[in-house]
XYZ file of C-alpha atoms in Angstrom:
782
model
C 31.537 134.127 119.579
C 34.026 132.749 117.657
C 38.072 133.553 118.913
C 40.497 135.817 117.478
C 43.370 133.468 116.299
C 47.164 134.796 117.239
C 49.454 133.539 114.784
C 53.547 132.910 116.391
C 56.656 131.521 115.246
C 57.377 129.181 118.031
C 55.200 127.051 120.092
C 56.665 127.692 123.282
C 55.832 130.991 122.781
C 52.626 130.522 121.783
C 52.040 128.965 125.108
C 53.268 131.689 127.340
C 51.142 134.625 125.340
C 47.580 132.425 125.130
C 47.606 132.188 129.336
C 48.471 136.071 129.119
C 45.907 137.364 126.875
C 43.409 134.376 128.008
C 39.903 133.132 126.748
C 39.339 135.666 123.485
C 42.475 134.312 121.843
C 44.189 130.908 120.131
C 47.409 131.089 119.318
C 49.295 129.198 117.364
C 52.559 128.694 115.993
C 53.726 128.649 112.391
C 56.810 126.699 113.011
C 59.156 130.032 111.554
C 58.698 130.284 107.493
C 56.060 128.266 105.470
C 57.259 129.432 102.488
C 60.346 129.620 100.568
C 61.803 129.927 97.362
C 61.225 126.445 95.015
C 64.340 124.989 93.860
C 64.133 124.357 90.103
C 65.833 126.993 87.978
C 66.877 129.436 91.224
C 62.911 129.678 92.059
C 63.719 133.444 90.529
C 62.214 134.174 87.367
C 65.093 136.832 86.373
C 63.058 138.226 83.755
C 60.424 139.577 84.701
C 61.935 141.841 87.766
C 63.271 138.972 89.681
C 59.662 138.141 90.978
C 60.317 135.019 93.391
C 58.142 131.985 93.208
C 57.369 130.606 96.786
C 56.603 126.990 98.019
C 55.112 125.403 100.610
C 58.189 122.952 101.819
C 56.418 119.127 102.375
C 57.638 119.639 105.388
C 55.076 123.049 106.290
C 52.201 121.217 104.472
C 50.351 119.692 107.176
C 51.279 123.233 109.587
C 49.748 125.296 107.046
C 46.617 122.947 106.552
C 46.111 122.888 109.884
C 46.245 127.290 109.998
C 43.851 127.538 107.079
C 41.071 125.577 109.154
C 41.415 127.322 112.633
C 41.695 130.671 110.567
C 37.947 129.818 108.372
C 36.473 129.272 112.235
C 38.715 132.345 113.858
C 36.616 135.730 114.120
C 40.242 137.808 113.051
C 43.430 136.697 112.526
C 46.470 138.452 113.950
C 49.764 138.323 113.143
C 52.398 138.446 116.053
C 55.416 136.990 114.736
C 59.085 138.122 115.531
C 59.715 141.766 115.520
C 63.299 141.504 112.733
C 62.667 141.466 109.202
C 62.414 137.430 108.780
C 59.292 137.964 111.157
C 58.163 140.603 109.220
C 58.755 138.935 106.041
C 56.805 135.518 107.927
C 54.051 137.384 108.353
C 53.261 138.750 104.443
C 53.573 134.845 103.746
C 50.974 133.736 106.480
C 49.219 136.676 104.965
C 49.354 135.525 101.584
C 48.861 131.646 102.013
C 45.608 132.037 104.435
C 44.192 134.530 101.963
C 44.239 137.931 104.322
C 44.707 141.075 102.872
C 48.270 142.714 104.332
C 47.049 145.952 104.424
C 43.767 145.135 106.711
C 45.378 142.173 108.549
C 46.366 143.186 112.467
C 49.890 143.207 112.750
C 51.031 143.379 116.500
C 54.984 143.004 117.988
C 56.841 143.558 120.786
C 60.260 143.383 122.936
C 59.349 141.106 125.578
C 56.612 138.664 126.429
C 55.043 139.809 129.464
C 51.568 140.706 130.271
C 51.894 144.561 129.968
C 53.620 144.122 126.449
C 51.608 141.901 124.989
C 48.250 143.786 126.455
C 49.968 146.964 124.862
C 50.894 145.190 121.677
C 47.201 143.889 121.226
C 45.520 147.889 122.290
C 48.230 149.376 118.915
C 48.383 146.797 116.428
C 49.772 148.059 112.409
C 49.849 146.498 109.494
C 51.976 144.345 107.331
C 55.229 146.673 106.518
C 56.130 145.949 102.951
C 59.713 147.668 103.323
C 61.048 145.600 105.969
C 59.395 142.386 103.795
C 60.709 143.184 101.197
C 64.223 143.967 102.428
C 64.241 140.546 103.638
C 63.324 139.159 100.143
C 66.474 141.318 98.984
C 68.490 139.087 100.709
C 66.604 135.698 100.326
C 66.593 136.435 96.341
C 70.245 138.345 96.423
C 71.760 135.339 98.215
C 69.917 132.664 96.229
C 71.349 134.695 93.282
C 75.110 134.047 94.387
C 74.316 131.026 95.892
C 72.989 129.076 92.285
C 75.327 130.949 90.370
C 78.413 130.521 91.965
C 78.242 127.063 93.209
C 78.244 125.526 89.722
C 81.356 128.089 88.386
C 82.658 125.615 91.212
C 81.918 121.996 90.831
C 83.540 122.807 86.566
C 86.697 124.627 87.455
C 87.373 122.180 90.941
C 87.108 118.412 90.964
C 86.283 117.443 93.891
C 84.052 114.791 96.040
C 81.418 116.667 97.592
C 78.897 119.676 96.327
C 80.968 123.256 96.848
C 78.872 126.166 97.382
C 79.754 130.063 97.536
C 77.656 132.118 99.123
C 77.551 136.133 99.260
C 78.229 136.448 103.533
C 79.992 133.242 104.283
C 82.782 133.185 101.269
C 84.029 136.918 102.304
C 83.857 135.219 106.348
C 86.337 132.277 105.083
C 88.303 135.121 102.990
C 88.395 136.846 106.949
C 89.925 133.139 108.341
C 91.984 132.966 105.635
C 93.975 136.337 105.616
C 94.586 135.897 109.303
C 96.113 132.366 108.736
C 98.197 133.520 106.431
C 99.206 136.286 108.274
C 100.224 133.485 110.588
C 102.158 131.904 108.848
C 104.227 134.565 107.269
C 104.714 136.499 110.899
C 108.457 136.111 112.000
C 109.093 136.412 115.814
C 111.769 138.869 116.765
C 113.072 138.800 120.655
C 114.472 141.487 122.887
C 114.789 141.370 126.551
C 112.254 143.014 129.542
C 114.064 143.989 132.157
C 112.703 143.374 135.658
C 114.076 144.126 139.288
C 113.006 142.585 142.632
C 112.943 145.027 145.674
C 111.892 144.966 149.088
C 110.335 147.276 151.264
C 108.225 146.981 154.870
C 104.166 147.375 154.509
C 102.362 149.210 156.658
C 102.851 146.474 159.588
C 106.761 146.199 158.831
C 106.879 143.513 156.998
C 109.371 142.978 154.483
C 107.449 142.116 151.278
C 109.156 141.971 147.586
C 107.880 144.026 144.492
C 108.665 143.987 141.013
C 109.724 147.330 138.968
C 110.010 147.376 134.850
C 113.029 149.085 133.001
C 113.321 149.958 129.421
C 113.331 147.005 127.276
C 116.745 145.730 125.559
C 116.580 145.147 121.697
C 119.500 142.458 121.907
C 121.156 140.117 124.339
C 123.846 142.327 123.956
C 122.233 145.063 124.888
C 120.375 143.663 128.242
C 123.960 142.020 129.250
C 125.702 145.443 129.187
C 123.008 147.191 130.858
C 122.734 144.417 134.193
C 126.724 144.793 133.503
C 125.671 148.599 134.425
C 123.827 148.208 137.297
C 126.712 146.581 138.810
C 127.390 147.788 142.883
C 124.548 150.019 142.058
C 122.372 152.266 145.050
C 118.625 152.209 143.743
C 116.664 155.186 145.309
C 113.361 156.441 144.798
C 113.094 160.015 143.390
C 109.634 160.316 142.645
C 105.949 158.926 143.480
C 102.659 160.276 141.599
C 99.225 158.510 142.871
C 96.357 158.868 140.351
C 93.086 158.689 140.686
C 91.385 156.488 138.243
C 88.228 155.251 136.789
C 86.382 152.144 135.451
C 83.486 152.273 133.876
C 81.067 149.712 132.620
C 80.376 148.419 129.047
C 77.097 148.417 127.557
C 74.095 146.042 127.706
C 74.324 142.837 125.634
C 73.152 143.269 121.567
C 73.042 140.581 119.895
C 77.126 140.567 118.907
C 78.773 141.161 122.240
C 76.487 138.278 123.598
C 77.737 135.975 121.777
C 80.855 137.067 122.238
C 80.752 137.475 126.117
C 78.833 134.274 126.217
C 82.060 132.392 124.098
C 84.708 134.356 126.359
C 82.882 133.707 129.845
C 81.100 130.398 129.578
C 82.705 128.882 125.995
C 79.795 128.782 124.485
C 79.343 128.346 120.306
C 77.992 131.379 118.956
C 74.184 128.831 117.783
C 74.649 127.428 121.240
C 74.330 131.111 123.012
C 71.504 131.850 120.530
C 69.596 128.142 120.865
C 69.830 129.047 124.819
C 68.836 133.157 124.482
C 65.423 132.028 121.876
C 64.611 129.706 124.416
C 64.719 132.706 127.164
C 62.725 134.924 125.277
C 60.567 132.487 123.891
C 59.948 131.483 127.729
C 59.398 135.555 128.800
C 62.252 136.109 130.500
C 64.379 138.762 128.362
C 63.818 141.207 125.966
C 64.385 139.906 122.112
C 67.631 138.547 121.626
C 68.375 139.590 117.838
C 69.634 142.820 118.468
C 71.765 145.508 117.431
C 70.633 148.374 119.648
C 72.162 149.223 123.462
C 69.072 151.193 124.253
C 67.246 150.286 127.753
C 63.967 151.385 128.207
C 62.722 154.357 131.061
C 60.929 151.282 132.525
C 63.719 149.100 132.433
C 66.408 151.553 133.752
C 63.855 152.180 136.839
C 63.478 148.976 137.288
C 67.178 148.081 137.252
C 67.436 151.524 139.926
C 64.891 149.481 142.076
C 67.291 146.691 142.392
C 70.528 148.067 142.541
C 69.945 150.295 145.858
C 68.028 147.373 146.848
C 70.337 144.795 146.644
C 73.820 146.963 146.661
C 72.843 150.455 148.124
C 72.060 153.977 146.804
C 75.472 154.606 146.173
C 76.006 152.163 144.049
C 73.364 153.424 141.096
C 74.467 155.183 138.182
C 71.791 155.634 135.385
C 73.398 156.009 132.172
C 71.865 155.980 128.463
C 73.790 154.249 125.944
C 74.008 155.176 122.958
C 74.989 152.941 119.437
C 78.109 153.724 116.936
C 76.133 151.467 114.555
C 73.876 154.127 113.094
C 71.710 151.668 110.793
C 70.995 150.616 114.606
C 66.813 150.004 115.251
C 66.719 152.581 118.724
C 63.541 151.555 119.018
C 64.197 148.224 119.938
C 65.658 147.568 123.370
C 69.360 145.927 124.401
C 68.934 142.234 125.801
C 67.803 142.302 129.095
C 66.085 140.186 131.771
C 62.212 141.414 131.225
C 61.427 140.667 134.796
C 65.424 143.012 137.207
C 64.117 141.091 140.381
C 64.903 137.902 139.107
C 68.367 136.853 139.349
C 68.658 133.488 138.095
C 66.504 131.219 136.159
C 65.294 127.107 136.863
C 66.099 126.103 133.586
C 69.326 124.616 134.116
C 70.676 124.591 130.711
C 69.404 128.811 130.615
C 70.807 129.425 133.904
C 74.860 130.670 133.570
C 73.458 132.530 130.390
C 70.625 134.194 131.780
C 72.893 135.293 135.143
C 75.645 136.941 132.902
C 72.923 138.982 130.580
C 71.498 140.032 134.375
C 74.752 140.709 135.414
C 75.772 142.903 132.457
C 72.322 144.784 132.590
C 72.796 145.765 136.095
C 76.445 146.644 135.732
C 75.634 149.363 132.701
C 73.418 151.298 135.317
C 75.646 150.979 138.542
C 78.650 153.947 139.232
C 81.830 153.669 137.553
C 84.610 151.564 140.138
C 87.452 154.322 141.515
C 91.011 153.046 141.723
C 93.828 155.132 142.879
C 97.254 153.928 140.964
C 100.966 154.611 142.389
C 103.830 154.623 140.262
C 107.323 154.712 141.927
C 110.500 156.099 139.852
C 113.538 154.138 140.972
C 117.022 155.368 140.119
C 120.032 153.455 139.325
C 123.099 155.240 141.073
C 125.677 154.278 137.574
C 123.595 155.315 135.176
C 121.323 157.354 136.211
C 118.722 154.867 133.838
C 115.101 155.036 136.210
C 113.086 151.784 136.761
C 109.228 152.000 137.115
C 106.797 150.018 139.685
C 103.397 150.558 139.504
C 100.567 149.343 141.620
C 96.461 149.819 141.869
C 94.589 149.501 144.500
C 90.715 149.631 144.314
C 89.044 152.412 146.597
C 85.238 151.416 145.659
C 84.273 148.679 143.153
C 81.241 150.239 141.946
C 79.619 148.485 139.331
C 83.340 145.212 139.630
C 80.852 144.287 142.454
C 78.405 142.489 139.784
C 80.435 142.167 136.691
C 84.141 142.617 135.236
C 83.891 142.068 131.436
C 86.154 139.822 129.411
C 88.569 140.654 126.248
C 89.553 139.298 123.391
C 92.741 138.209 122.872
C 93.152 140.439 119.756
C 92.679 143.204 122.463
C 95.739 142.534 124.680
C 98.973 143.746 124.237
C 101.584 141.662 125.017
C 103.100 143.588 128.467
C 99.172 142.779 130.026
C 99.530 139.854 133.009
C 96.798 140.876 134.805
C 95.615 143.081 136.979
C 98.844 145.105 138.762
C 99.125 144.452 142.404
C 100.082 146.588 145.690
C 102.571 148.400 146.556
C 104.095 148.672 149.907
C 104.659 152.520 151.213
C 107.395 154.071 149.148
C 109.174 157.939 150.292
C 110.946 159.628 148.272
C 115.253 159.227 148.207
C 113.993 155.936 150.241
C 117.272 153.657 149.755
C 115.590 150.083 148.123
C 117.862 147.039 148.256
C 117.719 145.055 145.248
C 117.327 141.329 145.299
C 117.852 140.522 141.939
C 117.558 141.944 138.026
C 116.534 140.007 135.107
C 116.855 140.279 131.781
C 114.453 137.932 129.853
C 113.591 137.425 126.807
C 110.972 137.493 125.139
C 108.944 137.126 121.541
C 106.547 138.979 119.782
C 103.596 137.160 118.850
C 101.228 137.352 115.894
C 97.555 137.812 116.139
C 95.688 135.337 117.436
C 93.291 132.608 115.393
C 89.087 133.737 115.163
C 86.836 132.089 117.497
C 83.379 131.793 116.491
C 82.945 135.148 118.918
C 85.800 137.404 117.328
C 84.754 136.432 114.045
C 81.181 137.950 114.876
C 83.028 140.921 116.148
C 85.199 141.707 113.101
C 81.760 140.474 110.612
C 80.158 143.305 112.684
C 83.619 146.226 112.617
C 83.281 145.888 109.012
C 79.576 146.157 108.724
C 79.121 142.479 107.284
C 75.842 140.554 108.124
C 73.429 141.692 110.516
C 72.270 139.916 113.998
C 70.409 137.559 112.833
C 73.343 136.137 110.099
C 75.678 136.042 111.851
C 75.749 131.820 113.446
C 74.093 130.371 110.551
C 76.851 132.057 108.575
C 79.500 130.458 110.795
C 77.413 126.647 111.006
C 77.471 127.289 106.879
C 81.393 127.608 106.648
C 82.093 124.978 109.212
C 79.727 122.339 107.616
C 81.200 122.958 104.020
C 84.315 121.805 105.487
C 86.032 125.646 104.771
C 86.825 126.143 108.126
C 87.270 123.449 110.772
C 87.372 124.554 114.782
C 89.990 122.668 116.503
C 92.739 122.871 119.026
C 96.228 123.158 118.164
C 99.466 122.216 120.298
C 101.838 124.163 121.521
C 105.543 123.425 120.762
C 108.281 124.149 123.376
C 110.269 127.288 122.853
C 113.675 127.617 124.230
C 113.973 131.469 125.626
C 117.299 133.561 127.538
C 117.862 134.863 130.806
C 120.365 137.258 132.369
C 120.225 137.428 136.196
C 122.067 140.002 138.017
C 122.693 138.725 141.482
C 125.325 139.520 144.076
C 127.193 141.348 141.588
C 127.142 138.545 139.673
C 125.136 137.796 135.978
C 124.571 134.267 135.740
C 123.049 133.344 132.321
C 120.289 130.999 131.978
C 117.926 129.030 129.319
C 114.641 128.382 130.213
C 111.909 127.013 128.174
C 108.447 127.664 127.566
C 105.278 126.466 125.610
C 103.757 128.547 122.592
C 101.566 128.939 120.117
C 98.382 126.436 121.732
C 94.799 127.564 120.904
C 91.955 126.694 121.961
C 88.630 126.156 119.878
C 89.895 128.645 117.220
C 88.765 128.868 113.710
C 91.828 127.478 110.916
C 90.803 127.358 107.169
C 91.380 124.043 105.392
C 93.020 123.350 101.940
C 89.898 123.521 100.734
C 88.418 127.198 102.307
C 92.160 128.302 101.174
C 91.782 127.771 97.369
C 88.564 128.402 96.906
C 88.580 131.751 98.684
C 91.568 132.171 96.187
C 90.154 131.252 93.435
C 86.879 133.494 94.231
C 89.108 136.656 94.632
C 90.750 136.024 91.455
C 87.475 136.040 89.546
C 85.204 137.597 91.569
C 86.348 140.327 92.875
C 83.577 142.069 94.015
C 81.768 139.583 96.241
C 85.247 139.457 97.962
C 85.385 142.685 98.553
C 84.674 143.866 101.917
C 83.379 147.373 101.184
C 81.247 145.888 98.774
C 79.687 143.166 101.235
C 78.957 145.582 103.483
C 77.653 148.080 100.640
C 74.534 145.742 100.101
C 74.134 145.199 103.377
C 73.593 148.821 103.301
C 71.095 148.750 100.645
C 69.266 146.358 102.240
C 68.678 148.807 105.728
C 67.948 151.443 102.642
C 64.733 149.031 101.358
C 63.814 148.787 104.892
C 63.332 152.421 105.341
C 61.339 152.767 101.636
C 64.154 154.415 100.055
C 65.402 151.438 97.444
C 63.247 149.734 95.346
C 64.632 146.444 96.526
C 64.095 145.256 92.303
C 66.543 147.577 91.346
C 69.069 146.869 93.809
C 68.897 143.687 92.544
C 69.214 144.427 89.384
C 72.191 146.676 89.786
C 74.486 143.236 91.392
C 73.290 140.826 89.136
C 74.076 142.802 86.071
C 77.717 142.828 86.392
C 78.154 139.551 88.560
C 76.599 137.659 85.340
C 79.094 138.600 83.439
C 81.390 137.411 85.438
C 80.143 133.937 86.300
C 80.014 133.254 81.995
C 83.455 134.606 81.314
C 84.488 132.925 84.542
C 82.828 129.521 82.689
C 84.810 130.187 79.955
C 87.846 131.323 80.185
C 89.129 130.438 83.695
C 91.964 127.564 84.208
C 90.963 124.401 86.957
C 91.364 124.820 90.498
C 94.796 123.181 91.308
C 95.906 124.853 94.611
C 99.000 123.030 93.326
C 102.384 123.890 95.138
C 105.961 122.031 94.779
C 108.001 120.744 97.103
C 110.634 119.498 95.346
C 112.153 116.059 93.090
C 111.967 112.313 94.483
C 115.490 111.332 95.012
C 114.794 108.232 94.097
C 112.822 108.533 91.052
C 114.042 112.219 90.204
C 109.846 113.065 89.707
C 107.951 115.868 91.196
C 107.078 116.169 94.082
C 103.297 118.796 94.474
C 101.225 119.379 97.565
C 97.536 119.773 96.024
C 94.089 118.961 96.333
C 92.234 116.563 95.252
C 88.931 114.615 94.695
C 88.721 113.620 98.636
C 91.006 116.328 100.055
C 94.383 117.593 99.919
C 97.250 115.401 99.301
C 101.289 115.002 97.672
C 101.397 113.597 94.886
C 105.022 111.889 93.225
C 104.773 112.065 88.990
C 102.522 113.132 86.588
C 99.211 112.024 84.916
C 100.889 111.991 81.773
C 104.552 109.613 83.064
C 104.176 106.002 81.764
C 104.378 105.080 85.250
C 101.324 106.472 87.430
C 101.437 109.027 90.107
C 101.953 107.743 93.337
C 99.529 109.711 96.591
C 99.641 110.265 99.767
C 96.660 112.217 101.800
C 97.592 114.902 104.007
C 97.132 115.029 107.762
C 94.712 116.451 109.659
C 97.375 119.112 111.039
C 98.729 119.413 107.406
C 98.397 122.112 105.431
C 98.978 121.919 101.259
C 100.463 126.322 102.207
C 102.887 125.188 105.137
C 103.845 121.441 104.450
C 107.728 120.739 103.670
C 109.159 118.453 101.353
C 110.619 116.420 104.022
C 106.969 115.635 106.178
C 105.149 115.211 102.193
C 107.661 112.470 102.154
C 107.752 111.471 105.540
C 103.890 110.600 104.480
C 104.540 107.879 101.886
C 105.807 105.825 104.504
C 101.843 103.767 104.577
C 101.271 101.192 104.435
C 103.554 100.225 106.628
C 104.009 96.452 107.363
C 103.535 95.735 110.732
C 104.879 92.272 111.283
C 103.251 88.664 111.174
C 100.105 87.336 112.507
C 98.425 84.066 111.650
C 101.078 83.258 108.954
C 99.430 86.957 107.610
C 101.048 90.455 107.359
C 99.521 93.211 109.618
C 99.776 96.166 107.373
C 98.640 99.850 108.439
C 97.136 102.524 106.047
C 95.159 105.708 105.255
C 91.547 105.045 103.193
C 89.032 107.526 101.715
C 86.970 107.404 105.288
C 90.367 107.323 107.519
C 93.452 105.507 109.248
C 92.986 101.456 108.999
C 94.692 98.313 109.509
C 94.617 95.374 107.618
C 94.929 91.857 107.761
C 93.647 88.392 105.974
C 91.337 90.473 103.727
C 89.873 92.368 106.079
C 89.718 95.785 106.831
C 89.524 97.511 110.420
C 89.403 101.165 111.070
C 91.943 102.842 113.742
C 90.497 105.077 116.168
C 91.553 108.634 116.331
C 94.039 108.372 119.468
C 96.001 105.917 116.863
C 98.987 107.530 114.313
C 99.305 105.168 111.533
C 102.583 106.578 111.293
C 103.459 105.502 114.701
C 101.419 102.472 115.761
C 103.593 99.409 116.530
C 102.591 95.562 116.122
C 102.044 95.178 119.831
C 99.293 97.345 119.611
C 97.706 96.493 116.471
C 98.042 93.325 116.583
C 95.143 92.546 119.760
C 93.143 95.151 117.855
C 93.257 92.550 115.232
C 91.275 90.423 117.181
C 89.213 92.361 119.591
C 87.868 93.825 116.290
C 87.501 90.754 114.028
C 85.667 88.796 117.267
C 83.217 91.686 117.173
C 82.793 91.771 113.888
C 82.141 88.160 113.636
C 79.732 88.402 116.756
C 77.543 91.015 114.456
C 77.656 88.832 111.122
C 74.847 86.617 110.962
C 75.259 85.455 107.239
C 77.680 86.201 104.232
C 76.785 85.703 100.378
C 80.728 85.731 99.525
C 80.439 85.465 95.411
C 77.300 88.797 95.682
C 79.388 90.615 98.829
C 76.631 91.143 100.692
C 76.290 90.308 104.380
C 73.456 90.011 106.680
C 74.507 91.859 110.019
C 72.518 92.503 113.679
C 72.292 96.232 114.354
C 71.396 98.224 117.167
C 68.137 98.330 115.708
C 67.904 94.286 114.366
C 69.309 92.441 111.848
C 70.027 94.264 108.286
C 71.203 93.666 104.819
C 74.593 95.528 103.857
C 75.489 95.366 100.241
C 78.461 97.643 99.666
C 77.651 101.213 101.436
C 74.020 100.764 101.486
C 72.192 98.939 104.453
C 68.557 97.979 103.844
C 66.229 97.192 106.969
C 64.546 93.043 107.527
C 60.947 93.599 107.128
C 59.965 92.891 110.786
C 58.531 89.042 109.820
C 61.872 88.387 108.415
C 64.180 89.742 111.593
C 63.909 86.407 113.539
C 64.853 84.369 110.655
C 66.503 86.464 109.469
C 69.974 83.102 109.739
C 67.506 80.884 107.344
C 67.321 83.407 104.575
C 68.404 82.684 101.179
C 70.171 84.620 98.159
C 67.058 85.081 96.317
C 65.358 85.915 99.408
C 67.490 88.938 100.585
C 67.828 90.593 97.098
C 63.994 90.698 96.375
C 64.662 92.596 99.624
C 67.071 94.819 98.509
C 64.430 95.352 95.750
C 61.649 95.978 97.360
C 63.375 98.696 99.826
C 64.432 100.216 96.296
C 61.134 100.505 95.013
C 59.911 101.737 98.311
C 62.080 103.884 100.221
C 61.481 104.257 104.157
C 60.084 108.350 104.388
C 62.529 110.399 106.059
C 61.535 112.378 108.989
C 61.827 116.368 107.894
C 63.903 118.015 110.668
C 62.121 120.954 111.813
C 63.192 124.403 111.310
C 63.403 127.688 113.281
C 60.767 128.223 116.089
C 60.353 124.395 116.264
């Protein structure tokens, strides 16, 4: 009897499921999507109800051929692609390509890859849900329309060497980052003075311990000094003690978004790395499905968690909890991300272990008792001015869920006053006199909101209702790849701050330094990102509007629920959008992103910072002047929006002549491909660790010798007139002509040094006529 064929998305999942289903089923992978829209003419028939035109890409032809062959000899074909809209669409595409009827073909879904879940799914097959398919198609078609219509507008209106692109979600994500950057640039820090007093009192063992108390913040240095003067010769008396019980409750189990955020905060993972590892854990049967916006746990999962908590920590640590989604569009039928088996505390795979343990701890903590605290607040009166100081301490009475896990927080959510957990206070009594060690008024500055990390951007997108669990990672990857945003660190700068110190009834004024503004792995908009954002906001306000983008997401949800026709939804969007596109191409000015900085004292010409063909630059003079303008490229850390006149003029110090070596100048400059040293007509790239504006002759000269020797060692032969080189590479000899490389045939590699210019030219022509086939990159599920 012929076996049943079950098709899944990834080979890893196929192996796991085949073991579960046994000999009745053959399980094959389709390696993600098997069809996509044609590239020509958008792949959409605009005039025929936006009918999509799908093709099987070249890299999927072999997979499709194999699936057709296996399907032909199988008893019945079952579809078990992922349970989200993308998975549903893949099932429908498989029906179309394999000649299956979506109305009768068996489709199974499961939230976890376990024996119970798979066997249960096989007993309750359904058919392809065309509402989910239509929602996925609507998203794909609408995003294709936006990308294909908007991107050419940017090409026409902006002179850039790379192909610019725009997208419905990616452009809004760049806007969020750009607006935060501008808030930070416009921010002016305001200082105030924090009052902090140190007292001593005996602890339970009679040992003197130091604790702190805080007073009312003072707005200026003068007010702070007046306050300290009013405390000279004062007595300090405890006037009130309050002991308040408190509690902390655990966070809900992970959704896609909260997993990405917490993996970033606790493990330092990028969003794409988190999803890659979560995919591996799901496919190997370790966790439930990793694309979900639900915080729900099944009764079975809650029961397993309860058993694990009671056996590992004791009954008093267990507290069953049902979490509800704030997001109304979340699918409650789905579960949160959780371990498949609660008694598995870790996994063998070293790459996945840290993420799995984070998921395990978060899930356990969600079903554990509250942590019980006791907070003590003591009021201390100053006799000379009747002002109060407040000392507070916190004692953990019962750790509860904290035994396993404590959620981290984003910088955005933390106040400037928070310095971590409060310490304990020694035993104090009302009317107790306290000896003052010292009192300080410390200058503190307000801070702008921090730049976004990948994870805090995901949080913001989710709050605005933009995108869904499957879109966050690709959106961030796209805006980084397109060069609209870059992820980098920012070094802090030194800043003076004042301290007024009262000790032994004398006030001393001190100035200390602190490092401020340092940031790690933050998202910075590039000048390109800022300029494109401004252009799109000016001419395509709907596309860039947060509420409009969120409404589109809601309409996709309506299509998924069968309450809206997808073609009508696209039509309502397309008609006004197309008018904006045509109007912009006709009437909009070219994008310059230009900012005037001043006048060059030497030439009397205008100095502007603007976008050029190869990125942001500074220009002295105008193209209409008799004399050609002078150009200088901005440093990576500089921006058109913030560069000063002095900083701009500093850039024109290049090229710098460093000195003479072997009777020839050694110069340093910046070109299209970055900084370089030039000597005797040869060019040597400068590593990132060297600054072309400060590098000395003593450092550069040995580099010329070293790099020249390395270049000579690589060189087999040079044809000066034709500007063709024969070079040694890591994979054998090759030909270099301009910026292009041509591999030598195997039979010519050993005799490369003997090749004539005619033979070399013949090899180049042969390679051009028969270019080597590129190995396609594997897509989702591979």
